[in-house]
Short mmCIF file of C-alpha atoms and ligand atoms in Angstrom, two decimals:
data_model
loop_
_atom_site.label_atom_id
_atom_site.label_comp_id
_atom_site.label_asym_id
_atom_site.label_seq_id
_atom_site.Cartn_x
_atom_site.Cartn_y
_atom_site.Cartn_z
CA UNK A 1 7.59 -17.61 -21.47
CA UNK A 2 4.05 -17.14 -21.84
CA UNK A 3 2.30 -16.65 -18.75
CA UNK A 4 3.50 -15.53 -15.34
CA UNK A 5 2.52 -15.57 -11.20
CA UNK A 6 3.60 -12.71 -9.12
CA UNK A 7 2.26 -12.10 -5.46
CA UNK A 8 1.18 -8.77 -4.88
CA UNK A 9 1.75 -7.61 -1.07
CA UNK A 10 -0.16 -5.10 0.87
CA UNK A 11 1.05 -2.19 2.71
CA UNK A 12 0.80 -0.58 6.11
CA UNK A 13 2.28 3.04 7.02
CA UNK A 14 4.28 3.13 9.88
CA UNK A 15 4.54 7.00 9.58
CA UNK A 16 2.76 9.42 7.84
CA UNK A 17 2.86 13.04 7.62
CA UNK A 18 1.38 15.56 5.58
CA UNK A 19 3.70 18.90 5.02
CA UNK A 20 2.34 20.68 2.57
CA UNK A 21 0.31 21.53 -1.03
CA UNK A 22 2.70 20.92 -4.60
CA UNK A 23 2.24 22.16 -7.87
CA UNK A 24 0.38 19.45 -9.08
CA UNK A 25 -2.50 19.64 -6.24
CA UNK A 26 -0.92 16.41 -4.68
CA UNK A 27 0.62 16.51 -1.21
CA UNK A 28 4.16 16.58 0.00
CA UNK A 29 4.44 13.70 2.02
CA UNK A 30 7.07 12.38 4.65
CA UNK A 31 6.18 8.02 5.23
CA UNK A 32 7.66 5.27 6.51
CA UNK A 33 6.18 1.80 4.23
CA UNK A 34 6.33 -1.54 5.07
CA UNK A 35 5.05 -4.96 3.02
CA UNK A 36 3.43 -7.02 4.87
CA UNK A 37 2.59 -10.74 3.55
CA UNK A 38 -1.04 -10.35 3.35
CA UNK A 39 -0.90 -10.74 -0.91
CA UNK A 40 -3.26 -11.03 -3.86
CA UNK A 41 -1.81 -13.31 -6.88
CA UNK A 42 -1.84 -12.20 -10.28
CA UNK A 43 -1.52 -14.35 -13.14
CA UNK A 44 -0.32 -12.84 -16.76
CA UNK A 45 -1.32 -14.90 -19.72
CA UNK A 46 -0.43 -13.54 -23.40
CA UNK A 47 -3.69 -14.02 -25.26
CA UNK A 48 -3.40 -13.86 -29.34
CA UNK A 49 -5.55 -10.94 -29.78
CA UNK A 50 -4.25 -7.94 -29.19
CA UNK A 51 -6.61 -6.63 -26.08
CA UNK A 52 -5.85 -6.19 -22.47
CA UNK A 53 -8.52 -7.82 -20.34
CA UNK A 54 -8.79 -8.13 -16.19
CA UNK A 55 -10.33 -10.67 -14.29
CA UNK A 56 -11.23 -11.14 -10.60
CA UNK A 57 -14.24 -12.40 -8.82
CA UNK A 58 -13.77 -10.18 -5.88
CA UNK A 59 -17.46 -8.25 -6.87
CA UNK A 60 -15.98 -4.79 -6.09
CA UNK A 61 -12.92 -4.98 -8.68
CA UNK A 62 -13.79 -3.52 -11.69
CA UNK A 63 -12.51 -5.35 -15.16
CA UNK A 64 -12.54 -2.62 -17.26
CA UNK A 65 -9.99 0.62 -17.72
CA UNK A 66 -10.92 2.13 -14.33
CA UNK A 67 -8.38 -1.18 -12.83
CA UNK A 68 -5.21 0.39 -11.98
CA UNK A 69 -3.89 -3.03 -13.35
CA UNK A 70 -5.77 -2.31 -16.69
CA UNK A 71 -4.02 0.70 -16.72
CA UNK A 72 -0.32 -0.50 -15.79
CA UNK A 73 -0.59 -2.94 -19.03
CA UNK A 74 -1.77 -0.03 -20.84
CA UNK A 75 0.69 1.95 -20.25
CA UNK A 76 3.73 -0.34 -21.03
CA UNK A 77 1.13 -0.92 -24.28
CA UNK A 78 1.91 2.55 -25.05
CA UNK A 79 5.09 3.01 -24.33
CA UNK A 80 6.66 -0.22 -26.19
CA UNK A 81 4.14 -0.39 -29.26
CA UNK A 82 6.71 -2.97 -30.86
CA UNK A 83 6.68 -5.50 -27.81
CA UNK A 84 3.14 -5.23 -27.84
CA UNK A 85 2.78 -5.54 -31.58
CA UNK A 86 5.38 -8.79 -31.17
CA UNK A 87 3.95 -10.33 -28.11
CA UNK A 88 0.00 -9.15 -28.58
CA UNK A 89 -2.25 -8.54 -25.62
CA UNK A 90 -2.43 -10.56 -22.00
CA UNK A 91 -5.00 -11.72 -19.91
CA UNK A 92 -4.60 -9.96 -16.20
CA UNK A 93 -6.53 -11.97 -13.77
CA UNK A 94 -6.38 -11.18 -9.96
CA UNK A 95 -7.04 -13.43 -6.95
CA UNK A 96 -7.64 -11.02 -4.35
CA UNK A 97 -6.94 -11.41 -0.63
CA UNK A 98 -6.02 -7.94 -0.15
CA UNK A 99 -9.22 -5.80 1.17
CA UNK A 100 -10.45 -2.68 -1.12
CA UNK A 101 -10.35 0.92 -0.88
CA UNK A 102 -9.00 -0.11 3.01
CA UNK A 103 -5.26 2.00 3.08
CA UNK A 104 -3.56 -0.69 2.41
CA UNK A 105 -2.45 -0.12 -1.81
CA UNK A 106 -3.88 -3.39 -2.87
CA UNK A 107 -4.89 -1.63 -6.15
CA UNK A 108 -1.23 -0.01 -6.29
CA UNK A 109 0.44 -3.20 -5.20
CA UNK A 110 -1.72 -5.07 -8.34
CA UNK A 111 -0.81 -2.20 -10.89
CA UNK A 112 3.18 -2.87 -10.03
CA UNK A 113 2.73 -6.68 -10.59
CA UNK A 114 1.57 -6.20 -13.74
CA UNK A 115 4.58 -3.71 -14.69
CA UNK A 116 6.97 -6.13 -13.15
CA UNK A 117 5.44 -9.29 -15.15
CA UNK A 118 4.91 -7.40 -18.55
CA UNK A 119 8.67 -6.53 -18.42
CA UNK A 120 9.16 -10.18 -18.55
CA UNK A 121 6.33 -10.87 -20.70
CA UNK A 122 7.55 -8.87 -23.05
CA UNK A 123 11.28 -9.34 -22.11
CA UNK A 124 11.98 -5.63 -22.07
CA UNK A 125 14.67 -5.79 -19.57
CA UNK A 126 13.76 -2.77 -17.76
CA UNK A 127 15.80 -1.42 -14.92
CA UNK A 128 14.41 -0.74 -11.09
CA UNK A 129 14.25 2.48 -11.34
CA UNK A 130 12.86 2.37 -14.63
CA UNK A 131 9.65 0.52 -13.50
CA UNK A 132 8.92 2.97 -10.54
CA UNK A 133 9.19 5.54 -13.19
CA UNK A 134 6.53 3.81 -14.77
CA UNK A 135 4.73 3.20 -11.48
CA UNK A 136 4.70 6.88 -10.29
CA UNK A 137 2.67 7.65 -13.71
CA UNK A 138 -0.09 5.24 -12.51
CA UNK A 139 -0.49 6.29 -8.56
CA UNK A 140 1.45 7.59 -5.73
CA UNK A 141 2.06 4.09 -3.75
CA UNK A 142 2.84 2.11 -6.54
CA UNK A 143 6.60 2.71 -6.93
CA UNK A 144 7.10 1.32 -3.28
CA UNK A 145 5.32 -1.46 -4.13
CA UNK A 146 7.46 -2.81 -7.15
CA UNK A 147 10.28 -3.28 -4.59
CA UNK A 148 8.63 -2.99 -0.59
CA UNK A 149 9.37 -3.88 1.89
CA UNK A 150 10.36 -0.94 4.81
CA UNK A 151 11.28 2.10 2.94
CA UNK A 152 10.86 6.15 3.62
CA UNK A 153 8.68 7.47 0.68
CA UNK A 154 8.84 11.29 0.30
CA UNK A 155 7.54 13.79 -2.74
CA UNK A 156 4.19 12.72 -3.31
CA UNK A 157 5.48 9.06 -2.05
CA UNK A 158 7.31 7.97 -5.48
CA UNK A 159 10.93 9.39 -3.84
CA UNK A 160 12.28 5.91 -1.92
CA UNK A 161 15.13 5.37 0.22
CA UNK A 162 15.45 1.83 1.61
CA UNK A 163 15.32 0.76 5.16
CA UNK A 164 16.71 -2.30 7.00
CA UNK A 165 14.56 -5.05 7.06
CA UNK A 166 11.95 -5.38 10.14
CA UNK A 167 10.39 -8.51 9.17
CA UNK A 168 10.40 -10.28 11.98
CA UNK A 169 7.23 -8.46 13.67
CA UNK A 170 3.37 -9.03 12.74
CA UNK A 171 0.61 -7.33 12.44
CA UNK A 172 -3.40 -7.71 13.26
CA UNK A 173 -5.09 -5.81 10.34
CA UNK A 174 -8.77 -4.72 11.53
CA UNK A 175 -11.07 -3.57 8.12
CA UNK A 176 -14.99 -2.89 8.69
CA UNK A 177 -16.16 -4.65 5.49
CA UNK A 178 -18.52 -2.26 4.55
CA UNK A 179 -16.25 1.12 5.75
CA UNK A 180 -14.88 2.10 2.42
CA UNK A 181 -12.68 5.65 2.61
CA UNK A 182 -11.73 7.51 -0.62
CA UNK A 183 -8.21 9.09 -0.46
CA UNK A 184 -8.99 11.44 -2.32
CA UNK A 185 -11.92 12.39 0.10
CA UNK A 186 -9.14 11.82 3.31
CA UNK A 187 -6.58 14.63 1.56
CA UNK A 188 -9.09 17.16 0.57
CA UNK A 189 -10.54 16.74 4.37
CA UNK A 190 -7.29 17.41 5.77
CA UNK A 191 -6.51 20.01 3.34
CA UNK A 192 -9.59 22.11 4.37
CA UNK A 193 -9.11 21.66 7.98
CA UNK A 194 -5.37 22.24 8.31
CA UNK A 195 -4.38 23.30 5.12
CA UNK A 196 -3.32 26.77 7.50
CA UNK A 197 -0.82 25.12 8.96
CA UNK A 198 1.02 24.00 5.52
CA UNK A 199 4.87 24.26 5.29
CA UNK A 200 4.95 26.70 2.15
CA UNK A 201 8.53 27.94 1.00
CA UNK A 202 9.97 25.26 -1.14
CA UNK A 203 13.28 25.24 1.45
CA UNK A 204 11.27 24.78 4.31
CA UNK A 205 8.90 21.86 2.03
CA UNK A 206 12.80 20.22 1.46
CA UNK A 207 13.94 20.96 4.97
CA UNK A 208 10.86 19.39 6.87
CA UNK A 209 10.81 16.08 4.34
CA UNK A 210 14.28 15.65 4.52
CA UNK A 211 14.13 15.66 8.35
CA UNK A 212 12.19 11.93 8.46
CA UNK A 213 15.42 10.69 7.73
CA UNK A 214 16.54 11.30 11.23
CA UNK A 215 13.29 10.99 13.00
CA UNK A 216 13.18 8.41 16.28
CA UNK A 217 10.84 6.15 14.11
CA UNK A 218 13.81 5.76 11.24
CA UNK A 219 16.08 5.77 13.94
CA UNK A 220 13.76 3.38 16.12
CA UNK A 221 13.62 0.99 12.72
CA UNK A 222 17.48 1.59 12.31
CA UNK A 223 17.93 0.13 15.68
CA UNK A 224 15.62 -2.88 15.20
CA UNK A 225 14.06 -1.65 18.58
CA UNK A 226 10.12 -3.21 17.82
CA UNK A 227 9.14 -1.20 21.44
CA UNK A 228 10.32 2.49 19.94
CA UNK A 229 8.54 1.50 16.26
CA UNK A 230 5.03 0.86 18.11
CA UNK A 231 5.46 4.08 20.11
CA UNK A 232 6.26 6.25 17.20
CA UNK A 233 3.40 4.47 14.95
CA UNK A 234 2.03 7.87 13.54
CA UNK A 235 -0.88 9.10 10.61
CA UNK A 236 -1.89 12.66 10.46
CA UNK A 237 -4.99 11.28 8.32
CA UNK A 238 -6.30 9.59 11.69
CA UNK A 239 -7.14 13.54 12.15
CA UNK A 240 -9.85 13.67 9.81
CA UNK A 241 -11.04 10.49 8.93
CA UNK A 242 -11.40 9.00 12.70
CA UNK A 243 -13.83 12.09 13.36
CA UNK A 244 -16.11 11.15 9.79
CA UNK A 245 -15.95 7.53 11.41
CA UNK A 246 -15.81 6.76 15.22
CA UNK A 247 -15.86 3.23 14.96
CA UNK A 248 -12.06 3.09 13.84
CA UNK A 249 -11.01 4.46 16.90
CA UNK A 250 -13.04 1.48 19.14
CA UNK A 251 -11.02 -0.55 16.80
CA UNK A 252 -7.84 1.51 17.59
CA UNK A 253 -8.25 1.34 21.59
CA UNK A 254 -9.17 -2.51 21.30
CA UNK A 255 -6.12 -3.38 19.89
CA UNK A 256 -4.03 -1.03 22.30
CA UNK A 257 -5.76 -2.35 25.20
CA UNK A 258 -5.53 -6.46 23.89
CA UNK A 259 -1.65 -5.49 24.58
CA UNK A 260 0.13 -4.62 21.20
CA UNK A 261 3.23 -2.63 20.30
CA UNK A 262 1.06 0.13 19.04
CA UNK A 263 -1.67 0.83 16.95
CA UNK A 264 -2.57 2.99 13.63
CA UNK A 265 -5.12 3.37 10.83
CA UNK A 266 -3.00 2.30 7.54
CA UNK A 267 -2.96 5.26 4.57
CA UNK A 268 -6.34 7.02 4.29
CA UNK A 269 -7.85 3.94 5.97
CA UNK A 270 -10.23 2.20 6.91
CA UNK A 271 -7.66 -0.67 8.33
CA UNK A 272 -6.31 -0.24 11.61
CA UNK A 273 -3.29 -2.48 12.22
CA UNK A 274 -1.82 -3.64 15.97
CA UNK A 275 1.92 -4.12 15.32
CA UNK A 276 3.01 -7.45 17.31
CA UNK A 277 6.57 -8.72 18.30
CA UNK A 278 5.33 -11.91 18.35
CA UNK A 279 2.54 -14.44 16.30
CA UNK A 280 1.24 -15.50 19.73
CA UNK A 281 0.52 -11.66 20.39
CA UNK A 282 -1.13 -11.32 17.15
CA UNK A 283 -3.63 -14.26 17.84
CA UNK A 284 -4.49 -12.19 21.32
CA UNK A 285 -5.04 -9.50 19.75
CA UNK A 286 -6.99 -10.81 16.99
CA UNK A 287 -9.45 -12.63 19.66
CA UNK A 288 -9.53 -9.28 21.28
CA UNK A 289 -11.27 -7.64 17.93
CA UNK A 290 -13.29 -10.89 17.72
CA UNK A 291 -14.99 -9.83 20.91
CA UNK A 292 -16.35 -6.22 19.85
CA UNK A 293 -19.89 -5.80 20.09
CA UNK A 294 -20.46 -6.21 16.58
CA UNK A 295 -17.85 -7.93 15.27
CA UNK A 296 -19.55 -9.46 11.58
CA UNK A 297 -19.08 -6.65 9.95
CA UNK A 298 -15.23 -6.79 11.10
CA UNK A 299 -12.36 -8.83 8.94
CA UNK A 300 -9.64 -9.65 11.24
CA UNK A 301 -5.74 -10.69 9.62
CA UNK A 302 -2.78 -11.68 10.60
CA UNK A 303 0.51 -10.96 8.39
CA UNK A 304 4.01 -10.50 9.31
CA UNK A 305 5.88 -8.26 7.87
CA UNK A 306 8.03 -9.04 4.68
CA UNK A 307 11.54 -7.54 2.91
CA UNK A 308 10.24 -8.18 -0.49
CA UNK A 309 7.78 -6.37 -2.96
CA UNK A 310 6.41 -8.11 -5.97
CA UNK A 311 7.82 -11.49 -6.69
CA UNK A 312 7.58 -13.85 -9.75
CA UNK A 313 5.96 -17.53 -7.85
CA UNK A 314 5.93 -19.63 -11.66
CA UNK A 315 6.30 -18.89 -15.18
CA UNK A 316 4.95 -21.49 -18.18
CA UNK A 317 5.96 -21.58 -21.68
CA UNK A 318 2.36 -22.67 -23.67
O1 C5P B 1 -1.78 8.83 -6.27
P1 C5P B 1 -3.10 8.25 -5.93
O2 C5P B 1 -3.99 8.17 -7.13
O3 C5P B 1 -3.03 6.98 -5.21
O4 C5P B 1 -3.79 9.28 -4.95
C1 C5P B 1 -5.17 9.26 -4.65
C2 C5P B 1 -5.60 10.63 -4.16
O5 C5P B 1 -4.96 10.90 -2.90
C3 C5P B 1 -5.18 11.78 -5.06
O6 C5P B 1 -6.18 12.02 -6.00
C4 C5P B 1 -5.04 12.93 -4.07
O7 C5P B 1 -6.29 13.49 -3.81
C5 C5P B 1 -4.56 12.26 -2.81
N1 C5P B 1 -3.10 12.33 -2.63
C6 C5P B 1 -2.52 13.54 -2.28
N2 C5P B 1 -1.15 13.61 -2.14
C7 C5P B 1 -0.38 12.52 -2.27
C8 C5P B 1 -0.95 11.27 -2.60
C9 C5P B 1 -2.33 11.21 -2.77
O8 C5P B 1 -3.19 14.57 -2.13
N3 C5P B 1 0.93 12.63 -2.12
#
């Protein structure tokens, strides 16, 4: 095979909490992640030269080595110099639907296509956990993504345990197209604010990351109970980031008050999502946002939320 198709889904946090500092001047985190269908496509093509190029026409992707995806094929480069001797470079390009620097790991979701369709590329045969090995090398929310769908993410969000599937809700995603936030930016905030308050003795770091595992939202997600999930929708980032910008909390109260489950900034943000039980409530919703004062700047979604991470759509032989 010489070229594949993968969709690469978006995700939301359900839950996120911050415990403490590590080692490596990450964060320990305790999340709850969920796909959701809102996906770009990526197509692989093995080119006869042996260079890595991206492509996208999305203005604000970069094509060079800064592209997470750039740096997933990289990587596997490295790592399996023969299969990249046998099969020479590929062509990434991306069609992108997912919005940028918005909380929602489009660049993370891209980076695990790419892992996921070199290993067939290059017909390496690589395991599961293998490839979010690979993924947790390249950022924090890209294991989950190989995989997704609903999942608790601890560590520094690379350690994943599964969750039944909820993918019968939806979900109003609510981006300000020109409100970009850097994550990096979001974590240092929070870090200089709270950073006080930090769980510090490694027990106690294990103790309070091990508890999400029996918190009401697992439990609420255990019990398919859609009500409990959109009451126990939770970020501690909202405490930083909704101060720096006000207008994602208008966003915020106009979903809760058009009559959702619930409603949360996703990741570091910007997005704000209103978690629906049904599509009909979505489209409510959605008009709701339409009707903010100044709503042009505003891209409004609908996706539902999906089991599955990256999947393979078509493979050619040339
Ligand atoms: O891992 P990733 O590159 O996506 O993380 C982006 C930034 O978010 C990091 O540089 C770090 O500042 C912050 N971060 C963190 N702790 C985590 C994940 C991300 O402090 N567990």
């Amino acid at each position: 095979m010489r070229s594949y198709s993968l969709t690469s889904p978006a995700k939301i946090n359900l839950y996120l909490e911050i415990i403490g500092d590590r080692p490596d001047g990450y964060h320990e985190l305790a999340m709850v992640l969920q796909s959701i269908d809102l996906a770009d496509r990526i197509d692989l093509r093995s080119i006869s030269t042996d260079t890595i190029s991206v492509r996208c026409a999305h203005p604000q992707v970069p094509s060079d080595c800064t592209n997470l995806a750039y740096q997933a094929a990289a990587l596997i480069a490295a790592e399996f110099p023969d299969a990249f001797a046998q099969f020479g470079g590929v062509e990434i390009t991306i069609d992108k639907h997912i919005p940028i620097a918005a909380g929602l790991a489009g660049g993370s979701s891209n980076a695990a296509a790419v892992l996921v369709g070199l290993d067939l590329l290059w017909q390496l045969g690589l395991t599961q956990s293998e490839l979010e090995e690979l993924g947790s090398q390249l950022g924090s929310d890209v294991p989950f993504c190989i995989a997704g769908g609903s999942a608790i993410a601890t560590g520094r969000g690379e350690k994943l345990s599964p969750l039944p599937s909820i993918d019968n809700l939806y979900v109003v995603l609510g981006k300000y197209r020109n409100l970009d936030v850097a994550t990096a930016w979001a974590y240092q905030t929070y870090r200089a604010q709270y950073g006080n308050s930090y769980v510090a003795g490694k027990q106690d770091l294990k103790a309070r990351a091990a508890a999400v595992h029996s918190s009401s939202m697992v439990q609420a997600i255990i019990h398919e109970d859609p009500i409990a999930i959109g009451q126990r929708l939770h970020n501690d980032l909202e405490r930083v980031v909704i101060p720096a910008y006000p207008q994602i909390l208008l966003l915020k109260e106009t979903f809760q008050t058009a009559g959702c489950l619930g409603a949360m900034m996703s990741g570091s943000g910007s997005t704000v999502f209103a978690l629906c039980d049904s599509e009909q409530q979505a489209q409510k919703v959605q008009q709701q946002g339409r009707n903010l004062a100044q709503p042009k700047d505003l891209d409004l979604f609908i996706a539902r939320l999906t089991s599955t991470g990256i999947q393979v759509l078509s493979s050619d032989k040339d």
